[in-house]
Short mmCIF file of C-alpha atoms and ligand atoms in Angstrom, two decimals:
data_model
loop_
_atom_site.label_atom_id
_atom_site.label_comp_id
_atom_site.label_asym_id
_atom_site.label_seq_id
_atom_site.Cartn_x
_atom_site.Cartn_y
_atom_site.Cartn_z
CA MET G 1 -24.64 13.66 -12.41
CA SER G 2 -24.26 17.38 -13.25
CA TYR G 3 -23.40 19.14 -9.99
CA ASN G 4 -25.18 22.50 -11.98
CA LYS G 5 -28.76 22.22 -10.87
CA LYS G 6 -31.53 25.07 -10.55
CA THR G 7 -31.59 26.38 -6.93
CA VAL G 8 -34.76 27.89 -5.45
CA ARG G 9 -33.37 31.46 -6.14
CA ASP G 10 -34.24 30.20 -10.20
CA ILE G 11 -38.02 29.94 -8.90
CA ASP G 12 -40.45 32.28 -10.51
CA PHE G 13 -42.44 33.68 -7.20
CA SER G 14 -44.89 36.42 -9.59
CA LYS G 15 -47.87 33.67 -9.09
CA GLY G 16 -47.51 33.16 -5.49
CA PRO G 17 -46.68 29.33 -5.91
CA ARG G 18 -46.88 26.46 -3.32
CA VAL G 19 -44.15 24.79 -2.47
CA LEU G 20 -43.45 21.29 -1.47
CA LEU G 21 -40.19 21.41 0.40
CA ARG G 22 -38.67 18.41 0.99
CA CYS G 23 -36.47 18.88 4.78
CA ASP G 24 -34.47 16.84 7.02
CA PHE G 25 -36.27 17.06 10.30
CA ASN G 26 -35.11 13.75 10.93
CA VAL G 27 -34.15 14.83 14.71
CA PRO G 28 -33.40 13.75 17.87
CA ILE G 29 -37.12 13.32 20.13
CA GLU G 30 -37.28 12.89 23.78
CA ASN G 31 -40.61 12.69 26.27
CA GLY G 32 -42.23 14.26 23.12
CA ALA G 33 -39.54 17.32 22.49
CA VAL G 34 -37.27 17.97 20.33
CA THR G 35 -33.54 17.88 22.09
CA ASP G 36 -31.31 19.15 19.21
CA ASP G 37 -32.95 21.58 16.50
CA THR G 38 -29.73 22.57 14.87
CA ARG G 39 -31.43 20.59 11.63
CA ILE G 40 -34.63 22.43 11.81
CA THR G 41 -32.70 26.11 12.25
CA ALA G 42 -30.53 25.00 9.38
CA SER G 43 -33.36 24.53 7.08
CA LEU G 44 -34.97 28.01 7.79
CA PRO G 45 -33.17 30.00 5.28
CA THR G 46 -34.77 27.93 2.28
CA ILE G 47 -38.26 28.18 4.10
CA LYS G 48 -37.83 32.09 4.56
CA TYR G 49 -36.42 32.42 1.29
CA ILE G 50 -39.99 30.86 -0.11
CA LEU G 51 -42.27 33.35 2.42
CA GLU G 52 -40.34 35.59 1.64
CA HIS G 53 -40.30 36.15 -1.88
CA GLY G 54 -44.41 35.58 -1.70
CA GLY G 55 -44.71 31.62 -1.71
CA SER G 56 -46.00 29.46 0.76
CA ALA G 57 -44.19 26.11 1.77
CA VAL G 58 -46.28 22.64 2.18
CA LEU G 59 -43.25 21.62 4.25
CA CYS G 60 -42.77 17.83 4.00
CA SER G 61 -39.80 15.35 6.19
CA HIS G 62 -39.14 11.45 7.15
CA LEU G 63 -38.84 11.14 11.16
CA GLY G 64 -37.27 8.02 12.38
CA ARG G 65 -37.59 4.64 11.12
CA PRO G 66 -41.94 4.19 11.51
CA LYS G 67 -41.69 1.35 8.40
CA GLY G 68 -44.76 2.36 6.62
CA LYS G 69 -46.79 2.68 9.86
CA VAL G 70 -48.74 5.60 11.98
CA SER G 71 -46.95 5.87 14.56
CA PRO G 72 -47.76 8.24 17.14
CA GLU G 73 -44.35 8.47 18.76
CA PHE G 74 -43.17 9.24 15.17
CA SER G 75 -45.21 12.05 14.51
CA LEU G 76 -43.87 16.08 13.86
CA ALA G 77 -46.06 17.76 16.09
CA PRO G 78 -43.00 18.47 18.48
CA VAL G 79 -41.67 20.08 15.28
CA ALA G 80 -44.41 22.11 14.19
CA LYS G 81 -43.68 23.93 17.36
CA ILE G 82 -40.64 24.58 17.41
CA LEU G 83 -40.85 25.99 13.69
CA SER G 84 -44.13 27.73 15.09
CA LYS G 85 -41.68 29.29 17.42
CA LEU G 86 -38.90 29.52 14.93
CA LEU G 87 -40.92 31.40 11.88
CA GLY G 88 -42.92 33.80 14.68
CA PHE G 89 -46.61 32.20 13.19
CA ASP G 90 -48.16 29.19 13.34
CA VAL G 91 -46.89 26.15 11.11
CA PRO G 92 -49.86 23.86 11.28
CA LEU G 93 -49.59 19.94 11.04
CA ALA G 94 -51.68 17.95 8.75
CA THR G 95 -52.64 14.92 10.14
CA ASP G 96 -51.95 12.73 7.75
CA VAL G 97 -49.06 13.30 4.66
CA VAL G 98 -51.25 12.76 0.99
CA GLY G 99 -54.79 12.51 2.51
CA LEU G 100 -57.64 15.12 3.77
CA SER G 101 -56.37 16.81 5.92
CA ALA G 102 -52.88 18.06 4.28
CA LYS G 103 -55.08 18.27 0.92
CA ALA G 104 -56.92 20.94 3.17
CA LEU G 105 -54.92 23.12 4.78
CA ALA G 106 -52.42 22.79 1.52
CA GLY G 107 -55.62 24.39 -0.30
CA ALA G 108 -56.33 26.77 2.15
CA LEU G 109 -52.42 28.14 2.28
CA GLN G 110 -51.63 32.00 2.05
CA PRO G 111 -48.85 33.07 0.47
CA GLY G 112 -45.86 33.43 3.00
CA LYS G 113 -47.31 31.27 4.99
CA ALA G 114 -46.40 27.76 5.73
CA ILE G 115 -47.61 23.96 7.22
CA LEU G 116 -46.21 20.77 7.37
CA ILE G 117 -47.42 17.43 6.57
CA GLU G 118 -46.71 14.26 9.34
CA ASN G 119 -43.62 11.51 9.17
CA LEU G 120 -43.74 10.98 5.12
CA ARG G 121 -42.27 7.19 6.62
CA PHE G 122 -45.84 6.63 7.67
CA HIS G 123 -46.90 5.30 4.69
CA ALA G 124 -44.53 1.94 2.83
CA GLN G 125 -44.58 3.77 -0.57
CA GLU G 126 -42.36 6.38 0.44
CA GLU G 127 -39.23 4.74 0.64
CA ALA G 128 -40.96 2.61 -2.36
CA ASN G 129 -40.54 5.16 -3.76
CA ASP G 130 -43.90 4.58 -5.74
CA PRO G 131 -45.52 6.35 -8.28
CA GLU G 132 -48.61 7.04 -7.03
CA PHE G 133 -47.76 8.34 -3.84
CA SER G 134 -45.13 10.99 -5.77
CA LYS G 135 -47.89 11.91 -7.62
CA TRP G 136 -50.13 12.73 -4.46
CA LEU G 137 -47.24 14.51 -2.82
CA ALA G 138 -47.10 16.69 -6.56
CA GLU G 139 -50.91 16.85 -6.19
CA LEU G 140 -49.96 19.35 -2.66
CA ALA G 141 -48.01 22.10 -5.06
CA ASP G 142 -46.97 23.43 -7.43
CA VAL G 143 -43.16 22.92 -7.51
CA TYR G 144 -41.02 21.25 -6.13
CA VAL G 145 -37.69 21.88 -3.27
CA ASN G 146 -34.92 20.01 -2.12
CA ASP G 147 -33.47 20.39 0.41
CA ALA G 148 -32.58 17.35 2.61
CA PHE G 149 -29.13 16.71 1.60
CA GLY G 150 -29.02 14.02 4.47
CA ALA G 151 -31.32 11.93 2.42
CA ALA G 152 -30.30 12.70 -0.86
CA HIS G 153 -28.32 10.01 -1.63
CA ARG G 154 -32.06 7.80 -1.25
CA ALA G 155 -34.29 7.43 -4.45
CA HIS G 156 -38.06 8.13 -2.35
CA ALA G 157 -41.11 9.66 -3.12
CA SER G 158 -40.31 12.54 -1.61
CA THR G 159 -36.78 13.04 -2.59
CA ALA G 160 -36.60 11.74 -6.18
CA GLY G 161 -39.85 10.49 -7.43
CA VAL G 162 -41.80 13.34 -6.76
CA ALA G 163 -39.51 15.24 -8.94
CA SER G 164 -41.04 13.63 -12.47
CA TYR G 165 -44.81 15.75 -11.39
CA LEU G 166 -43.20 19.00 -10.70
CA PRO G 167 -40.93 21.64 -11.66
CA ALA G 168 -37.62 20.43 -9.13
CA TYR G 169 -35.08 22.56 -7.41
CA CYS G 170 -32.43 22.34 -4.71
CA GLY G 171 -32.59 24.77 -1.42
CA LEU G 172 -29.91 26.40 0.02
CA LEU G 173 -28.92 23.97 2.00
CA ILE G 174 -28.37 21.72 -1.15
CA GLU G 175 -26.80 24.92 -3.41
CA LYS G 176 -24.03 25.06 -0.65
CA GLU G 177 -23.38 21.21 -0.88
CA LEU G 178 -22.86 21.01 -4.53
CA ALA G 179 -21.04 24.48 -4.84
CA ALA G 180 -18.25 23.12 -1.85
CA ILE G 181 -18.47 19.69 -2.37
CA GLY G 182 -19.30 19.42 -6.14
CA GLY G 183 -17.01 22.22 -6.91
CA ALA G 184 -14.56 20.38 -5.22
CA LEU G 185 -14.71 17.55 -7.14
CA THR G 186 -15.06 18.86 -10.69
CA GLU G 187 -12.29 22.47 -10.46
CA PRO G 188 -11.02 22.27 -7.58
CA ARG G 189 -8.08 24.62 -7.06
CA ARG G 190 -5.22 23.31 -7.32
CA PRO G 191 -3.10 21.34 -5.25
CA PHE G 192 -6.10 19.22 -4.14
CA THR G 193 -5.36 17.70 -1.25
CA ALA G 194 -7.35 14.84 0.40
CA ILE G 195 -6.71 13.16 4.07
CA LEU G 196 -8.64 10.27 4.49
CA GLY G 197 -8.43 8.43 8.12
CA GLY G 198 -10.82 6.33 10.86
CA SER G 199 -11.05 3.04 11.08
CA LYS G 200 -11.46 0.90 8.57
CA VAL G 201 -9.83 1.11 4.82
CA SER G 202 -13.18 -1.11 3.91
CA ASP G 203 -15.67 2.13 5.28
CA LYS G 204 -13.85 4.18 2.63
CA LEU G 205 -13.33 2.74 -0.32
CA GLY G 206 -15.15 4.47 -2.56
CA VAL G 207 -13.74 7.69 -1.15
CA ILE G 208 -10.18 6.36 -1.50
CA GLU G 209 -11.21 5.12 -5.41
CA ASN G 210 -12.51 8.13 -6.69
CA LEU G 211 -10.05 10.95 -4.95
CA VAL G 212 -7.15 9.16 -5.69
CA LYS G 213 -8.17 10.11 -9.60
CA ILE G 214 -8.76 13.82 -8.57
CA ALA G 215 -6.39 14.56 -5.76
CA ASP G 216 -3.12 15.54 -5.99
CA ASN G 217 -2.14 14.42 -2.64
CA LEU G 218 -4.14 12.02 -0.54
CA LEU G 219 -3.18 11.98 3.22
CA ILE G 220 -3.77 8.80 5.04
CA GLY G 221 -4.33 8.71 8.22
CA GLY G 222 -6.40 6.51 11.53
CA GLY G 223 -6.88 3.12 11.46
CA MET G 224 -7.32 2.27 7.98
CA ALA G 225 -2.94 3.63 7.14
CA TYR G 226 -2.04 0.01 9.28
CA THR G 227 -3.38 -2.00 6.13
CA PHE G 228 -1.46 0.27 3.70
CA ILE G 229 1.62 0.17 5.65
CA GLN G 230 1.53 -4.30 6.10
CA ALA G 231 1.00 -4.18 2.61
CA LYS G 232 3.82 -2.29 1.86
CA GLY G 233 6.01 -5.00 4.30
CA GLY G 234 5.81 -2.81 7.17
CA LYS G 235 5.32 -4.21 10.47
CA ILE G 236 2.32 -3.29 12.36
CA GLY G 237 2.18 -4.93 16.02
CA LYS G 238 -1.67 -5.53 16.78
CA SER G 239 -2.58 -2.20 15.27
CA LEU G 240 -6.47 -2.23 13.23
CA LEU G 241 -5.88 -4.84 10.22
CA ASP G 242 -7.70 -4.58 7.43
CA ALA G 243 -7.17 -8.14 6.27
CA ASP G 244 -9.27 -8.63 3.27
CA LYS G 245 -8.15 -4.96 1.75
CA LEU G 246 -4.10 -6.33 1.34
CA ASP G 247 -4.88 -7.02 -2.33
CA TYR G 248 -6.76 -4.22 -3.03
CA VAL G 249 -4.33 -2.03 -0.95
CA THR G 250 -1.47 -3.20 -2.77
CA GLU G 251 -2.58 -2.64 -6.30
CA LEU G 252 -3.71 0.76 -5.47
CA LEU G 253 0.22 1.45 -4.05
CA LYS G 254 1.20 -0.16 -6.97
CA ASN G 255 -0.65 1.58 -9.35
CA ASP G 256 0.45 5.58 -7.53
CA SER G 257 3.49 5.97 -10.19
CA ALA G 258 2.65 9.76 -9.49
CA GLY G 259 3.11 9.45 -5.41
CA LYS G 260 -0.13 10.86 -4.19
CA ILE G 261 -0.24 8.45 -1.15
CA HIS G 262 0.86 9.41 1.62
CA LEU G 263 1.72 7.01 4.43
CA PRO G 264 2.40 8.19 7.94
CA ALA G 265 6.05 7.98 8.86
CA ASP G 266 5.59 7.56 12.53
CA SER G 267 3.09 6.81 14.98
CA VAL G 268 1.86 7.50 18.62
CA ILE G 269 1.75 3.59 19.79
CA THR G 270 0.46 2.19 22.63
CA SER G 271 0.10 -1.31 24.51
CA GLU G 272 -3.70 -0.56 25.17
CA LEU G 273 -6.56 1.82 23.94
CA LYS G 274 -7.39 3.71 27.27
CA ALA G 275 -6.83 6.75 29.00
CA GLY G 276 -4.09 7.20 30.80
CA ALA G 277 -2.11 4.95 28.81
CA VAL G 278 1.48 4.52 28.53
CA THR G 279 2.84 6.13 24.99
CA GLU G 280 5.38 6.03 22.54
CA ILE G 281 6.77 7.13 18.90
CA ALA G 282 8.09 4.83 16.65
CA ALA G 283 8.35 4.07 12.59
CA SER G 284 5.21 2.79 11.48
CA GLY G 285 6.07 -0.19 9.65
CA ALA G 286 8.01 -1.03 12.96
CA ILE G 287 5.98 -1.70 15.21
CA PRO G 288 6.10 -4.27 18.28
CA ASP G 289 3.75 -7.21 18.11
CA ASP G 290 2.46 -6.51 21.70
CA MET G 291 1.80 -3.02 20.88
CA LEU G 292 -0.55 -0.82 18.35
CA GLY G 293 -0.82 2.71 15.89
CA ALA G 294 -3.46 4.80 17.78
CA ASP G 295 -2.64 8.51 15.87
CA ILE G 296 -0.27 9.84 13.61
CA GLY G 297 3.76 10.70 15.10
CA PRO G 298 4.88 14.12 15.47
CA GLU G 299 6.44 13.70 12.31
CA THR G 300 3.45 12.80 9.96
CA SER G 301 1.57 15.72 11.42
CA GLU G 302 4.17 18.48 10.71
CA ALA G 303 4.60 16.96 6.90
CA TYR G 304 0.89 16.57 6.33
CA ALA G 305 0.57 19.33 8.30
CA ASP G 306 2.76 21.27 5.41
CA ILE G 307 1.42 19.56 2.69
CA ILE G 308 -1.90 21.31 4.05
CA THR G 309 -0.55 24.85 4.38
CA ASN G 310 0.57 24.34 0.36
CA SER G 311 -2.89 23.03 -0.38
CA GLY G 312 -5.73 25.20 -3.17
CA THR G 313 -8.51 22.51 -1.93
CA VAL G 314 -8.29 20.17 1.43
CA ILE G 315 -11.15 17.87 1.96
CA TRP G 316 -11.15 15.29 5.49
CA ASN G 317 -12.94 12.48 6.58
CA GLY G 318 -12.02 10.58 9.46
CA PRO G 319 -9.78 11.33 12.37
CA MET G 320 -6.36 10.50 12.26
CA GLY G 321 -6.14 8.96 15.66
CA VAL G 322 -8.40 7.53 18.58
CA PHE G 323 -9.10 11.79 19.18
CA GLU G 324 -11.52 10.86 21.92
CA LEU G 325 -8.28 9.88 23.82
CA ASP G 326 -6.51 12.66 24.68
CA GLU G 327 -3.38 10.65 24.90
CA PHE G 328 -4.21 9.53 21.00
CA ALA G 329 -6.08 13.02 19.91
CA ALA G 330 -2.42 15.19 18.70
CA GLY G 331 -2.96 14.58 15.13
CA THR G 332 -6.10 15.36 14.64
CA LYS G 333 -5.80 18.50 16.37
CA ILE G 334 -2.75 19.26 14.62
CA ILE G 335 -4.61 18.49 11.35
CA ALA G 336 -7.87 20.35 12.13
CA GLY G 337 -5.12 22.96 13.13
CA ALA G 338 -3.65 23.26 10.19
CA MET G 339 -6.51 23.48 7.73
CA ALA G 340 -8.33 25.96 9.53
CA ALA G 341 -5.13 28.53 8.72
CA SER G 342 -5.03 27.20 5.36
CA SER G 343 -6.10 29.73 2.88
CA ALA G 344 -6.87 26.35 0.57
CA PHE G 345 -10.82 25.55 0.79
CA THR G 346 -11.20 23.17 3.74
CA ILE G 347 -14.13 21.03 3.95
CA VAL G 348 -14.68 18.49 6.84
CA GLY G 349 -17.07 15.86 6.34
CA GLY G 350 -17.81 12.62 8.45
CA GLY G 351 -19.34 12.81 11.97
CA ASP G 352 -16.09 11.79 14.08
CA SER G 353 -14.17 14.28 11.68
CA LEU G 354 -16.95 17.40 12.83
CA ALA G 355 -17.33 15.81 16.21
CA ALA G 356 -12.87 16.86 16.54
CA VAL G 357 -13.27 19.94 14.45
CA ASN G 358 -16.17 21.01 17.12
CA LYS G 359 -14.22 19.80 20.08
CA TYR G 360 -11.39 22.33 18.81
CA GLY G 361 -13.67 24.91 18.50
CA LEU G 362 -12.31 25.06 14.71
CA ALA G 363 -15.96 24.05 12.85
CA ASP G 364 -16.14 28.32 11.44
CA LYS G 365 -12.65 28.81 10.23
CA MET G 366 -13.90 25.60 7.87
CA ASN G 367 -15.23 26.61 4.69
CA HIS G 368 -17.90 23.81 4.67
CA ASN G 369 -18.59 21.36 7.17
CA ALA G 370 -20.65 18.51 5.02
CA THR G 371 -22.59 17.66 7.63
CA GLY G 372 -24.63 14.93 5.09
CA GLY G 373 -23.35 11.80 6.90
CA GLY G 374 -23.70 8.57 4.23
CA ALA G 375 -25.24 11.41 1.72
CA THR G 376 -21.75 13.17 1.88
CA LEU G 377 -19.64 9.65 1.12
CA GLU G 378 -21.54 8.66 -1.03
CA PHE G 379 -21.15 12.89 -2.80
CA LEU G 380 -17.40 12.20 -2.41
CA GLU G 381 -17.40 8.43 -3.81
CA GLY G 382 -18.52 10.45 -7.04
CA LYS G 383 -21.65 8.48 -6.52
CA VAL G 384 -25.10 9.53 -8.82
CA LEU G 385 -27.22 10.88 -5.64
CA PRO G 386 -31.10 10.49 -6.88
CA GLY G 387 -32.55 13.37 -4.93
CA ILE G 388 -30.00 15.88 -6.58
CA ASP G 389 -30.20 13.68 -10.32
CA CYS G 390 -33.67 14.49 -10.36
CA LEU G 391 -33.10 17.86 -9.65
CA LEU G 392 -33.70 20.56 -13.30
CA ASP G 393 -30.09 21.56 -14.90
CA ARG G 394 -28.76 24.75 -15.19
P1 ADP J 401 -15.58 9.52 10.48
O1 ADP J 401 -16.82 9.62 11.37
O2 ADP J 401 -14.81 10.91 10.53
O3 ADP J 401 -15.80 9.41 9.15
P2 ADP J 401 -14.91 7.14 11.30
O4 ADP J 401 -16.18 6.59 11.68
O5 ADP J 401 -14.18 6.59 9.85
O6 ADP J 401 -14.77 8.67 11.11
O7 ADP J 401 -13.60 6.84 12.07
C1 ADP J 401 -13.91 7.12 13.68
C2 ADP J 401 -13.34 6.28 14.66
O8 ADP J 401 -11.93 5.54 14.02
C3 ADP J 401 -13.24 7.36 15.74
O9 ADP J 401 -13.90 6.30 16.68
C4 ADP J 401 -11.22 6.87 16.22
O10 ADP J 401 -11.41 6.70 17.67
C5 ADP J 401 -11.15 5.51 15.16
N1 ADP J 401 -9.52 5.55 15.07
C6 ADP J 401 -9.26 6.43 14.32
N2 ADP J 401 -8.07 5.87 14.23
C7 ADP J 401 -7.49 4.93 14.25
C8 ADP J 401 -6.48 3.65 15.15
N3 ADP J 401 -5.59 4.00 15.25
N4 ADP J 401 -6.82 3.00 15.74
C9 ADP J 401 -8.06 2.48 15.83
N5 ADP J 401 -9.15 3.48 15.37
C10 ADP J 401 -8.46 4.61 15.18
MG1 MG J 402 -17.68 7.74 12.13
#
């Protein structure tokens, strides 16, 4: 998959095109009101870019899982309200997706203005990537822009299918994801270090497999480290173990003749995962039977921080320990701090990793915070993302 895609900046705005803009407005809603508008504000730069250049915008998104049925509780009405406030003019909501209301509102759109159509998933054809439905969507506009990175790993009508019927570009959010992650995967400033943690090897298998090929260093932490340590013959007590991934990990280590894979030499261990737990430091391969590794130890933190400091690119996915409890947060905090202070190009991805970075107030010290969730993981796995693959190449 090429990461070099045409963006909204490449659109010819001279004739005031109507743009079908796929956004990610999948926001939490309680009692008919949006409780966190982060995703809406994140989409503003692309919307404003289109409007300020003389285009008009037909905005669309999914919200929740209405499963192909019109369900008022999944209406985008609360989103239209917020958009109107943020944009400073009324953003009308079509009462349907590709029906008379959407067509009438889209047909009457003036340059510089925007409308929102209803929840795409009110139609089962959306997730089925139905070509007829894609065609109807395409009829609402002259140009298609995808800026819903979080849905880019799905081949749905609005994320991929519609690109067969309109010239297709990415918005500024996807442009940024492509530049940051695509750049790191294809031409990283070296040394390129990937830090992988979190709970299970099986969650991150694809990421490990792809990054071990590309990166110069793979720093393993979190619960997944103990499967590696056991594979090397270490004693891990009652630490997390992905027993059915032992063979895989053994093979991975055997093939690592370059010594890219780093494992935690020491761990913070405890007999139970709870606030106020008594902790000790132990060699990661010598954990007593009734104890478990809950964080990387101080020696490991220092060694990993050193590698991060001397890297050109760092991608981090997955906390180094059970950072939700202060007793086991030190490793995660030190890694986050080393990344923040490093001159490397730094990328953080994954819900819990981002939560950690936010908790330590370091998010704005990273070059890129990848909020794409499943799409980010598949990107790091080197998979083809249908929502990006379908866009025009440069
Ligand atoms: P992300 O959301 O950033 O992709 P994951 O969801 O893969 O990260 O992993 C996060 C979870 O891993 C956290 O809830 C954390 O408590 C857990 N975790 C990290 N280290 C350990 C460990 N040593 N033992 C058990 N759980 C761990
Ligand atoms: Mg998670």
